Structures are given as C-alpha cells and as structure tokens.
Amino acid sequence: MEDSIEMILQDYSRVLPTSTPHPVLSACTGALVTSLYGVWSLFAIPGFRKIPWNLKVPYLPSSKAQTLNTMKLLEGRAGRLADLGSGDGRLVFAASSAGFQCTGFEINSILLTYSKSKASWKGVPPSQATFVNKDFWKTDLSAYNNVTAFLAPGVMEVLAEKLLKELPDDARVIACRFPFPWPHQSSAGSGLDQTFAYDISTVRRHLRNSLNTAV
C-alpha cells in the first residue's frame, strides 16, 4: 500500500462535483468508500486485541517524504535500529539500505506477512532487516541505539517514559509527525511530513537540569 486510505479518499473527494450528485453516482461513491474502508480495516484491525486500548495505534503508512526526512536525521549514525510499528516495512527497508541492522516490530499479521514477503523478494538478508510479531510495549529495547516511531499523539508520553528507562545514552530517537514531550535536537521537513530527532543523553541532561532548577 503506497498510499494510505485517507490520502486516497482526499484525492477522490477533490474530483467529485460540488453540485448535488446523481443517485447512481452517490450509490457508487458510497460503495467505493465502504470498500476502501474495508481494505483499510484489514490492515488496521488485526492484532488490536493484543494490547491495551489506550496504546492502540491504527496503521497509517509513512509518506515518501517522511521516510526521506527520517533518513536525513539518521545520517552519520550506525548500529541497531528498531522501528516501532513497522507497518509495510518501508522505513526498515530504507534504513537497512543505509547500513543499519533493523528490526521492525509489528503485531498486525497481514502487514507482517507483507513485509517478510517483500524482504524475501528483494533479497534482503535477516542480518539487515527482520520483522517480528512482538508487542514493543512489552519488549526491552535496551539493545537498540536507534529507534523510529510513527504512532499517535496519545501514546507519545507513555512511550517517552519507556524509552528513557530502557535506551542507552548514545541512542537517537526519531519521531514522525507527532513529537515526544522533549526538546528535540533537530528536525526535518514540515507539516504532516515533519520528523523530530532526540538524543537520549541530551534529553536526560535536560530533564535533570529542569528537576534541579525546580528544587
């Protein structure tokens, strides 16, 4: 899925006439929307019962601009990378091509199968990119010095606490579209495609200084 259903619907709405449509056209439009929603549901819903309701995040693929912006913020970096909610794997494939040892965490079995099949078809070895059916909320991420996440605003604060507890000091975290409640070191892009970079050592130092100032 190169485009999200949301983007498809937005593009389709721009070509619809502004006047009252013909009943047949209305019926066709309704059928199209229902079909698109059904396809989106197949990708978004599987695996939702595995995690608490407040931590659930629907599938929305990264845009090409978001992927490029993420890779810009990872320039000069190396090592192991965890993509939290890897979806169709596009960010994992981009990062593995840049030399990272990537793990994509995905609980949606359909997306997981798609990503694994694509990796096999592209001939990407498991040492460069692997996709696991694991709940990253229940996984210790201390082995990773690079983390990427395109999730939802409601979970960023909870995820921030987890990453601060587990990641090594030299880790860098990249957030797509929705920032963490930390001061970011740099960013790339703008609007819906903006990405934010956070160095864990800098974030921890900032939080310690804020705490000392408050005392």
mmCIF file with all atom_site columns, N, CA, C and O in Angstrom, residues 61-72 74 81-98 100 102-104 115 118 128-129 131 147-150 174-176 195:
data_model
loop_
_atom_site.group_PDB
_atom_site.id
_atom_site.type_symbol
_atom_site.label_atom_id
_atom_site.label_alt_id
_atom_site.label_comp_id
_atom_site.label_asym_id
_atom_site.label_entity_id
_atom_site.label_seq_id
_atom_site.pdbx_PDB_ins_code
_atom_site.Cartn_x
_atom_site.Cartn_y
_atom_site.Cartn_z
_atom_site.occupancy
_atom_site.B_iso_or_equiv
_atom_site.pdbx_formal_charge
_atom_site.auth_seq_id
_atom_site.auth_comp_id
_atom_site.auth_asym_id
_atom_site.auth_atom_id
_atom_site.pdbx_PDB_model_num
ATOM 1   N N  . PRO A 1 61  ? 0.538  4.383   6.766  1.00 0.00 ? 61  PRO A N  1
ATOM 2   C CA . PRO A 1 61  ? 1.896  4.283   6.239  1.00 0.00 ? 61  PRO A CA 1
ATOM 3   C C  . PRO A 1 61  ? 2.608  5.627   6.176  1.00 0.00 ? 61  PRO A C  1
ATOM 4   O O  . PRO A 1 61  ? 1.988  6.669   5.967  1.00 0.00 ? 61  PRO A O  1
ATOM 5   N N  . SER A 1 62  ? 3.909  5.590   6.371  1.00 0.00 ? 62  SER A N  1
ATOM 6   C CA . SER A 1 62  ? 4.719  6.799   6.233  1.00 0.00 ? 62  SER A CA 1
ATOM 7   C C  . SER A 1 62  ? 4.731  7.227   4.769  1.00 0.00 ? 62  SER A C  1
ATOM 8   O O  . SER A 1 62  ? 4.734  6.391   3.860  1.00 0.00 ? 62  SER A O  1
ATOM 9   N N  . SER A 1 63  ? 4.758  8.514   4.554  1.00 0.00 ? 63  SER A N  1
ATOM 10  C CA . SER A 1 63  ? 4.880  9.019   3.189  1.00 0.00 ? 63  SER A CA 1
ATOM 11  C C  . SER A 1 63  ? 6.345  8.928   2.759  1.00 0.00 ? 63  SER A C  1
ATOM 12  O O  . SER A 1 63  ? 7.248  8.716   3.581  1.00 0.00 ? 63  SER A O  1
ATOM 13  N N  . LYS A 1 64  ? 6.586  9.088   1.473  1.00 0.00 ? 64  LYS A N  1
ATOM 14  C CA . LYS A 1 64  ? 7.966  9.060   0.984  1.00 0.00 ? 64  LYS A CA 1
ATOM 15  C C  . LYS A 1 64  ? 8.767  10.194  1.603  1.00 0.00 ? 64  LYS A C  1
ATOM 16  O O  . LYS A 1 64  ? 9.950  10.022  1.944  1.00 0.00 ? 64  LYS A O  1
ATOM 17  N N  . ALA A 1 65  ? 8.129  11.356  1.778  1.00 0.00 ? 65  ALA A N  1
ATOM 18  C CA . ALA A 1 65  ? 8.821  12.500  2.372  1.00 0.00 ? 65  ALA A CA 1
ATOM 19  C C  . ALA A 1 65  ? 9.192  12.221  3.820  1.00 0.00 ? 65  ALA A C  1
ATOM 20  O O  . ALA A 1 65  ? 10.292 12.570  4.275  1.00 0.00 ? 65  ALA A O  1
ATOM 21  N N  . GLN A 1 66  ? 8.293  11.585  4.568  1.00 0.00 ? 66  GLN A N  1
ATOM 22  C CA . GLN A 1 66  ? 8.596  11.249  5.953  1.00 0.00 ? 66  GLN A CA 1
ATOM 23  C C  . GLN A 1 66  ? 9.783  10.288  6.038  1.00 0.00 ? 66  GLN A C  1
ATOM 24  O O  . GLN A 1 66  ? 10.648 10.440  6.900  1.00 0.00 ? 66  GLN A O  1
ATOM 25  N N  . THR A 1 67  ? 9.793  9.311   5.152  1.00 0.00 ? 67  THR A N  1
ATOM 26  C CA . THR A 1 67  ? 10.894 8.350   5.151  1.00 0.00 ? 67  THR A CA 1
ATOM 27  C C  . THR A 1 67  ? 12.211 9.042   4.843  1.00 0.00 ? 67  THR A C  1
ATOM 28  O O  . THR A 1 67  ? 13.231 8.804   5.505  1.00 0.00 ? 67  THR A O  1
ATOM 29  N N  . LEU A 1 68  ? 12.210 9.925   3.848  1.00 0.00 ? 68  LEU A N  1
ATOM 30  C CA . LEU A 1 68  ? 13.425 10.663  3.496  1.00 0.00 ? 68  LEU A CA 1
ATOM 31  C C  . LEU A 1 68  ? 13.870 11.563  4.645  1.00 0.00 ? 68  LEU A C  1
ATOM 32  O O  . LEU A 1 68  ? 15.070 11.664  4.946  1.00 0.00 ? 68  LEU A O  1
ATOM 33  N N  . ASN A 1 69  ? 12.912 12.215  5.298  1.00 0.00 ? 69  ASN A N  1
ATOM 34  C CA . ASN A 1 69  ? 13.249 13.098  6.420  1.00 0.00 ? 69  ASN A CA 1
ATOM 35  C C  . ASN A 1 69  ? 13.832 12.307  7.585  1.00 0.00 ? 69  ASN A C  1
ATOM 36  O O  . ASN A 1 69  ? 14.758 12.767  8.262  1.00 0.00 ? 69  ASN A O  1
ATOM 37  N N  . THR A 1 70  ? 13.279 11.122  7.817  1.00 0.00 ? 70  THR A N  1
ATOM 38  C CA . THR A 1 70  ? 13.808 10.261  8.876  1.00 0.00 ? 70  THR A CA 1
ATOM 39  C C  . THR A 1 70  ? 15.242 9.866   8.581  1.00 0.00 ? 70  THR A C  1
ATOM 40  O O  . THR A 1 70  ? 16.114 9.913   9.471  1.00 0.00 ? 70  THR A O  1
ATOM 41  N N  . MET A 1 71  ? 15.516 9.496   7.342  1.00 0.00 ? 71  MET A N  1
ATOM 42  C CA . MET A 1 71  ? 16.865 9.086   6.981  1.00 0.00 ? 71  MET A CA 1
ATOM 43  C C  . MET A 1 71  ? 17.846 10.246  7.073  1.00 0.00 ? 71  MET A C  1
ATOM 44  O O  . MET A 1 71  ? 19.023 10.051  7.411  1.00 0.00 ? 71  MET A O  1
ATOM 45  N N  . LYS A 1 72  ? 17.390 11.465  6.805  1.00 0.00 ? 72  LYS A N  1
ATOM 46  C CA . LYS A 1 72  ? 18.259 12.638  6.973  1.00 0.00 ? 72  LYS A CA 1
ATOM 47  C C  . LYS A 1 72  ? 18.705 12.779  8.420  1.00 0.00 ? 72  LYS A C  1
ATOM 48  O O  . LYS A 1 72  ? 19.865 13.099  8.708  1.00 0.00 ? 72  LYS A O  1
ATOM 49  N N  . LEU A 1 74  ? 19.045 10.473  10.509 1.00 0.00 ? 74  LEU A N  1
ATOM 50  C CA . LEU A 1 74  ? 19.861 9.327   10.916 1.00 0.00 ? 74  LEU A CA 1
ATOM 51  C C  . LEU A 1 74  ? 21.236 9.343   10.246 1.00 0.00 ? 74  LEU A C  1
ATOM 52  O O  . LEU A 1 74  ? 22.043 8.431   10.454 1.00 0.00 ? 74  LEU A O  1
ATOM 53  N N  . LEU A 1 81  ? 18.696 -0.668  14.778 1.00 0.00 ? 81  LEU A N  1
ATOM 54  C CA . LEU A 1 81  ? 17.548 0.237   14.711 1.00 0.00 ? 81  LEU A CA 1
ATOM 55  C C  . LEU A 1 81  ? 16.255 -0.545  14.930 1.00 0.00 ? 81  LEU A C  1
ATOM 56  O O  . LEU A 1 81  ? 16.057 -1.603  14.327 1.00 0.00 ? 81  LEU A O  1
ATOM 57  N N  . ALA A 1 82  ? 15.400 -0.022  15.775 1.00 0.00 ? 82  ALA A N  1
ATOM 58  C CA . ALA A 1 82  ? 14.075 -0.597  16.000 1.00 0.00 ? 82  ALA A CA 1
ATOM 59  C C  . ALA A 1 82  ? 13.022 0.349   15.448 1.00 0.00 ? 82  ALA A C  1
ATOM 60  O O  . ALA A 1 82  ? 13.001 1.533   15.806 1.00 0.00 ? 82  ALA A O  1
ATOM 61  N N  . ASP A 1 83  ? 12.187 -0.167  14.567 1.00 0.00 ? 83  ASP A N  1
ATOM 62  C CA . ASP A 1 83  ? 11.066 0.612   14.049 1.00 0.00 ? 83  ASP A CA 1
ATOM 63  C C  . ASP A 1 83  ? 9.813  0.125   14.765 1.00 0.00 ? 83  ASP A C  1
ATOM 64  O O  . ASP A 1 83  ? 9.398  -1.030  14.598 1.00 0.00 ? 83  ASP A O  1
ATOM 65  N N  . LEU A 1 84  ? 9.205  0.994   15.566 1.00 0.00 ? 84  LEU A N  1
ATOM 66  C CA . LEU A 1 84  ? 8.079  0.608   16.413 1.00 0.00 ? 84  LEU A CA 1
ATOM 67  C C  . LEU A 1 84  ? 6.767  0.755   15.649 1.00 0.00 ? 84  LEU A C  1
ATOM 68  O O  . LEU A 1 84  ? 6.295  1.860   15.398 1.00 0.00 ? 84  LEU A O  1
ATOM 69  N N  . GLY A 1 85  ? 6.192  -0.368  15.275 1.00 0.00 ? 85  GLY A N  1
ATOM 70  C CA . GLY A 1 85  ? 5.006  -0.368  14.423 1.00 0.00 ? 85  GLY A CA 1
ATOM 71  C C  . GLY A 1 85  ? 5.447  -0.200  12.984 1.00 0.00 ? 85  GLY A C  1
ATOM 72  O O  . GLY A 1 85  ? 5.204  0.841   12.364 1.00 0.00 ? 85  GLY A O  1
ATOM 73  N N  . SER A 1 86  ? 6.129  -1.220  12.446 1.00 0.00 ? 86  SER A N  1
ATOM 74  C CA . SER A 1 86  ? 6.812  -1.073  11.154 1.00 0.00 ? 86  SER A CA 1
ATOM 75  C C  . SER A 1 86  ? 5.880  -1.094  9.949  1.00 0.00 ? 86  SER A C  1
ATOM 76  O O  . SER A 1 86  ? 6.315  -0.803  8.831  1.00 0.00 ? 86  SER A O  1
ATOM 77  N N  . GLY A 1 87  ? 4.603  -1.459  10.144 1.00 0.00 ? 87  GLY A N  1
ATOM 78  C CA . GLY A 1 87  ? 3.648  -1.397  9.035  1.00 0.00 ? 87  GLY A CA 1
ATOM 79  C C  . GLY A 1 87  ? 4.079  -2.224  7.839  1.00 0.00 ? 87  GLY A C  1
ATOM 80  O O  . GLY A 1 87  ? 4.369  -3.412  7.944  1.00 0.00 ? 87  GLY A O  1
ATOM 81  N N  . ASP A 1 88  ? 4.167  -1.579  6.678  1.00 0.00 ? 88  ASP A N  1
ATOM 82  C CA . ASP A 1 88  ? 4.544  -2.297  5.457  1.00 0.00 ? 88  ASP A CA 1
ATOM 83  C C  . ASP A 1 88  ? 6.054  -2.388  5.277  1.00 0.00 ? 88  ASP A C  1
ATOM 84  O O  . ASP A 1 88  ? 6.532  -2.892  4.257  1.00 0.00 ? 88  ASP A O  1
ATOM 85  N N  . GLY A 1 89  ? 6.809  -1.900  6.251  1.00 0.00 ? 89  GLY A N  1
ATOM 86  C CA . GLY A 1 89  ? 8.260  -2.083  6.251  1.00 0.00 ? 89  GLY A CA 1
ATOM 87  C C  . GLY A 1 89  ? 9.074  -1.074  5.477  1.00 0.00 ? 89  GLY A C  1
ATOM 88  O O  . GLY A 1 89  ? 10.298 -1.198  5.404  1.00 0.00 ? 89  GLY A O  1
ATOM 89  N N  . ARG A 1 90  ? 8.444  -0.038  4.938  1.00 0.00 ? 90  ARG A N  1
ATOM 90  C CA . ARG A 1 90  ? 9.191  0.870   4.061  1.00 0.00 ? 90  ARG A CA 1
ATOM 91  C C  . ARG A 1 90  ? 10.357 1.565   4.767  1.00 0.00 ? 90  ARG A C  1
ATOM 92  O O  . ARG A 1 90  ? 11.426 1.755   4.180  1.00 0.00 ? 90  ARG A O  1
ATOM 93  N N  . LEU A 1 91  ? 10.171 1.940   6.040  1.00 0.00 ? 91  LEU A N  1
ATOM 94  C CA . LEU A 1 91  ? 11.254 2.610   6.763  1.00 0.00 ? 91  LEU A CA 1
ATOM 95  C C  . LEU A 1 91  ? 12.378 1.632   7.101  1.00 0.00 ? 91  LEU A C  1
ATOM 96  O O  . LEU A 1 91  ? 13.563 1.973   7.024  1.00 0.00 ? 91  LEU A O  1
ATOM 97  N N  . VAL A 1 92  ? 12.000 0.404   7.427  1.00 0.00 ? 92  VAL A N  1
ATOM 98  C CA . VAL A 1 92  ? 13.010 -0.625  7.712  1.00 0.00 ? 92  VAL A CA 1
ATOM 99  C C  . VAL A 1 92  ? 13.862 -0.878  6.478  1.00 0.00 ? 92  VAL A C  1
ATOM 100 O O  . VAL A 1 92  ? 15.097 -0.984  6.561  1.00 0.00 ? 92  VAL A O  1
ATOM 101 N N  . PHE A 1 93  ? 13.245 -0.962  5.320  1.00 0.00 ? 93  PHE A N  1
ATOM 102 C CA . PHE A 1 93  ? 13.996 -1.207  4.090  1.00 0.00 ? 93  PHE A CA 1
ATOM 103 C C  . PHE A 1 93  ? 14.922 -0.031  3.767  1.00 0.00 ? 93  PHE A C  1
ATOM 104 O O  . PHE A 1 93  ? 16.059 -0.231  3.327  1.00 0.00 ? 93  PHE A O  1
ATOM 105 N N  . ALA A 1 94  ? 14.446 1.176   3.994  1.00 0.00 ? 94  ALA A N  1
ATOM 106 C CA . ALA A 1 94  ? 15.281 2.357   3.737  1.00 0.00 ? 94  ALA A CA 1
ATOM 107 C C  . ALA A 1 94  ? 16.485 2.377   4.666  1.00 0.00 ? 94  ALA A C  1
ATOM 108 O O  . ALA A 1 94  ? 17.613 2.647   4.240  1.00 0.00 ? 94  ALA A O  1
ATOM 109 N N  . ALA A 1 95  ? 16.248 2.089   5.945  1.00 0.00 ? 95  ALA A N  1
ATOM 110 C CA . ALA A 1 95  ? 17.337 2.121   6.925  1.00 0.00 ? 95  ALA A CA 1
ATOM 111 C C  . ALA A 1 95  ? 18.326 0.976   6.715  1.00 0.00 ? 95  ALA A C  1
ATOM 112 O O  . ALA A 1 95  ? 19.541 1.153   6.872  1.00 0.00 ? 95  ALA A O  1
ATOM 113 N N  . SER A 1 96  ? 17.814 -0.198  6.353  1.00 0.00 ? 96  SER A N  1
ATOM 114 C CA . SER A 1 96  ? 18.719 -1.331  6.104  1.00 0.00 ? 96  SER A CA 1
ATOM 115 C C  . SER A 1 96  ? 19.604 -1.051  4.899  1.00 0.00 ? 96  SER A C  1
ATOM 116 O O  . SER A 1 96  ? 20.770 -1.467  4.867  1.00 0.00 ? 96  SER A O  1
ATOM 117 N N  . SER A 1 97  ? 19.074 -0.332  3.913  1.00 0.00 ? 97  SER A N  1
ATOM 118 C CA . SER A 1 97  ? 19.872 0.031   2.734  1.00 0.00 ? 97  SER A CA 1
ATOM 119 C C  . SER A 1 97  ? 20.993 0.987   3.103  1.00 0.00 ? 97  SER A C  1
ATOM 120 O O  . SER A 1 97  ? 22.014 1.053   2.409  1.00 0.00 ? 97  SER A O  1
ATOM 121 N N  . ALA A 1 98  ? 20.795 1.726   4.208  1.00 0.00 ? 98  ALA A N  1
ATOM 122 C CA . ALA A 1 98  ? 21.804 2.684   4.668  1.00 0.00 ? 98  ALA A CA 1
ATOM 123 C C  . ALA A 1 98  ? 22.799 2.039   5.626  1.00 0.00 ? 98  ALA A C  1
ATOM 124 O O  . ALA A 1 98  ? 23.664 2.734   6.166  1.00 0.00 ? 98  ALA A O  1
ATOM 125 N N  . PHE A 1 100 ? 21.998 0.058   8.481  1.00 0.00 ? 100 PHE A N  1
ATOM 126 C CA . PHE A 1 100 ? 21.522 -0.257  9.825  1.00 0.00 ? 100 PHE A CA 1
ATOM 127 C C  . PHE A 1 100 ? 21.093 -1.724  9.906  1.00 0.00 ? 100 PHE A C  1
ATOM 128 O O  . PHE A 1 100 ? 20.632 -2.312  8.921  1.00 0.00 ? 100 PHE A O  1
ATOM 129 N N  . CYS A 1 102 ? 18.272 -3.658  11.200 1.00 0.00 ? 102 CYS A N  1
ATOM 130 C CA . CYS A 1 102 ? 16.923 -3.210  11.547 1.00 0.00 ? 102 CYS A CA 1
ATOM 131 C C  . CYS A 1 102 ? 16.008 -4.327  12.030 1.00 0.00 ? 102 CYS A C  1
ATOM 132 O O  . CYS A 1 102 ? 16.045 -5.445  11.511 1.00 0.00 ? 102 CYS A O  1
ATOM 133 N N  . THR A 1 103 ? 15.180 -3.970  12.998 1.00 0.00 ? 103 THR A N  1
ATOM 134 C CA . THR A 1 103 ? 14.107 -4.845  13.447 1.00 0.00 ? 103 THR A CA 1
ATOM 135 C C  . THR A 1 103 ? 12.802 -4.077  13.382 1.00 0.00 ? 103 THR A C  1
ATOM 136 O O  . THR A 1 103 ? 12.687 -2.997  13.969 1.00 0.00 ? 103 THR A O  1
ATOM 137 N N  . GLY A 1 104 ? 11.842 -4.617  12.662 1.00 0.00 ? 104 GLY A N  1
ATOM 138 C CA . GLY A 1 104 ? 10.522 -3.995  12.592 1.00 0.00 ? 104 GLY A CA 1
ATOM 139 C C  . GLY A 1 104 ? 9.569  -4.715  13.522 1.00 0.00 ? 104 GLY A C  1
ATOM 140 O O  . GLY A 1 104 ? 9.373  -5.930  13.386 1.00 0.00 ? 104 GLY A O  1
ATOM 141 N N  . SER A 1 115 ? 5.522  -7.572  4.819  1.00 0.00 ? 115 SER A N  1
ATOM 142 C CA . SER A 1 115 ? 6.895  -7.098  4.978  1.00 0.00 ? 115 SER A CA 1
ATOM 143 C C  . SER A 1 115 ? 7.899  -8.226  4.789  1.00 0.00 ? 115 SER A C  1
ATOM 144 O O  . SER A 1 115 ? 8.924  -8.068  4.116  1.00 0.00 ? 115 SER A O  1
ATOM 145 N N  . LYS A 1 118 ? 8.105  -9.176  1.143  1.00 0.00 ? 118 LYS A N  1
ATOM 146 C CA . LYS A 1 118 ? 8.834  -8.166  0.375  1.00 0.00 ? 118 LYS A CA 1
ATOM 147 C C  . LYS A 1 118 ? 10.336 -8.285  0.616  1.00 0.00 ? 118 LYS A C  1
ATOM 148 O O  . LYS A 1 118 ? 11.138 -8.132  -0.309 1.00 0.00 ? 118 LYS A O  1
ATOM 149 N N  . GLN A 1 128 ? 20.227 -7.765  7.998  1.00 0.00 ? 128 GLN A N  1
ATOM 150 C CA . GLN A 1 128 ? 19.980 -6.355  7.690  1.00 0.00 ? 128 GLN A CA 1
ATOM 151 C C  . GLN A 1 128 ? 18.579 -5.911  8.082  1.00 0.00 ? 128 GLN A C  1
ATOM 152 O O  . GLN A 1 128 ? 18.388 -4.793  8.556  1.00 0.00 ? 128 GLN A O  1
ATOM 153 N N  . ALA A 1 129 ? 17.604 -6.762  7.875  1.00 0.00 ? 129 ALA A N  1
ATOM 154 C CA . ALA A 1 129 ? 16.210 -6.398  8.172  1.00 0.00 ? 129 ALA A CA 1
ATOM 155 C C  . ALA A 1 129 ? 15.426 -7.635  8.587  1.00 0.00 ? 129 ALA A C  1
ATOM 156 O O  . ALA A 1 129 ? 15.398 -8.631  7.868  1.00 0.00 ? 129 ALA A O  1
ATOM 157 N N  . PHE A 1 131 ? 11.591 -8.775  10.623 1.00 0.00 ? 131 PHE A N  1
ATOM 158 C CA . PHE A 1 131 ? 10.288 -8.322  11.101 1.00 0.00 ? 131 PHE A CA 1
ATOM 159 C C  . PHE A 1 131 ? 9.762  -9.332  12.104 1.00 0.00 ? 131 PHE A C  1
ATOM 160 O O  . PHE A 1 131 ? 9.743  -10.534 11.833 1.00 0.00 ? 131 PHE A O  1
ATOM 161 N N  . VAL A 1 147 ? 15.982 4.369   17.319 1.00 0.00 ? 147 VAL A N  1
ATOM 162 C CA . VAL A 1 147 ? 14.567 3.991   17.380 1.00 0.00 ? 147 VAL A CA 1
ATOM 163 C C  . VAL A 1 147 ? 13.761 4.962   16.536 1.00 0.00 ? 147 VAL A C  1
ATOM 164 O O  . VAL A 1 147 ? 13.968 6.184   16.614 1.00 0.00 ? 147 VAL A O  1
ATOM 165 N N  . THR A 1 148 ? 12.866 4.436   15.723 1.00 0.00 ? 148 THR A N  1
ATOM 166 C CA . THR A 1 148 ? 11.968 5.283   14.938 1.00 0.00 ? 148 THR A CA 1
ATOM 167 C C  . THR A 1 148 ? 10.528 4.937   15.294 1.00 0.00 ? 148 THR A C  1
ATOM 168 O O  . THR A 1 148 ? 10.214 3.776   15.572 1.00 0.00 ? 148 THR A O  1
ATOM 169 N N  . ALA A 1 149 ? 9.663  5.946   15.264 1.00 0.00 ? 149 ALA A N  1
ATOM 170 C CA . ALA A 1 149 ? 8.263  5.724   15.639 1.00 0.00 ? 149 ALA A CA 1
ATOM 171 C C  . ALA A 1 149 ? 7.351  6.691   14.899 1.00 0.00 ? 149 ALA A C  1
ATOM 172 O O  . ALA A 1 149 ? 7.580  7.899   14.910 1.00 0.00 ? 149 ALA A O  1
ATOM 173 N N  . PHE A 1 150 ? 6.336  6.139   14.240 1.00 0.00 ? 150 PHE A N  1
ATOM 174 C CA . PHE A 1 150 ? 5.253  6.933   13.659 1.00 0.00 ? 150 PHE A CA 1
ATOM 175 C C  . PHE A 1 150 ? 3.976  6.356   14.243 1.00 0.00 ? 150 PHE A C  1
ATOM 176 O O  . PHE A 1 150 ? 3.400  5.420   13.702 1.00 0.00 ? 150 PHE A O  1
ATOM 177 N N  . ILE A 1 174 ? 13.799 8.947   16.624 1.00 0.00 ? 174 ILE A N  1
ATOM 178 C CA . ILE A 1 174 ? 13.179 9.755   15.575 1.00 0.00 ? 174 ILE A CA 1
ATOM 179 C C  . ILE A 1 174 ? 11.671 9.581   15.652 1.00 0.00 ? 174 ILE A C  1
ATOM 180 O O  . ILE A 1 174 ? 11.165 8.458   15.626 1.00 0.00 ? 174 ILE A O  1
ATOM 181 N N  . ALA A 1 175 ? 10.966 10.686  15.762 1.00 0.00 ? 175 ALA A N  1
ATOM 182 C CA . ALA A 1 175 ? 9.501  10.669  15.783 1.00 0.00 ? 175 ALA A CA 1
ATOM 183 C C  . ALA A 1 175 ? 8.967  11.286  14.499 1.00 0.00 ? 175 ALA A C  1
ATOM 184 O O  . ALA A 1 175 ? 9.391  12.383  14.117 1.00 0.00 ? 175 ALA A O  1
ATOM 185 N N  . CYS A 1 176 ? 8.050  10.589  13.845 1.00 0.00 ? 176 CYS A N  1
ATOM 186 C CA . CYS A 1 176 ? 7.428  11.102  12.629 1.00 0.00 ? 176 CYS A CA 1
ATOM 187 C C  . CYS A 1 176 ? 6.102  11.781  12.958 1.00 0.00 ? 176 CYS A C  1
ATOM 188 O O  . CYS A 1 176 ? 5.254  11.186  13.621 1.00 0.00 ? 176 CYS A O  1
ATOM 189 N N  . THR A 1 195 ? 9.674  15.424  10.801 1.00 0.00 ? 195 THR A N  1
ATOM 190 C CA . THR A 1 195 ? 10.225 14.420  11.703 1.00 0.00 ? 195 THR A CA 1
ATOM 191 C C  . THR A 1 195 ? 11.137 15.110  12.707 1.00 0.00 ? 195 THR A C  1
ATOM 192 O O  . THR A 1 195 ? 11.731 16.155  12.422 1.00 0.00 ? 195 THR A O  1
#
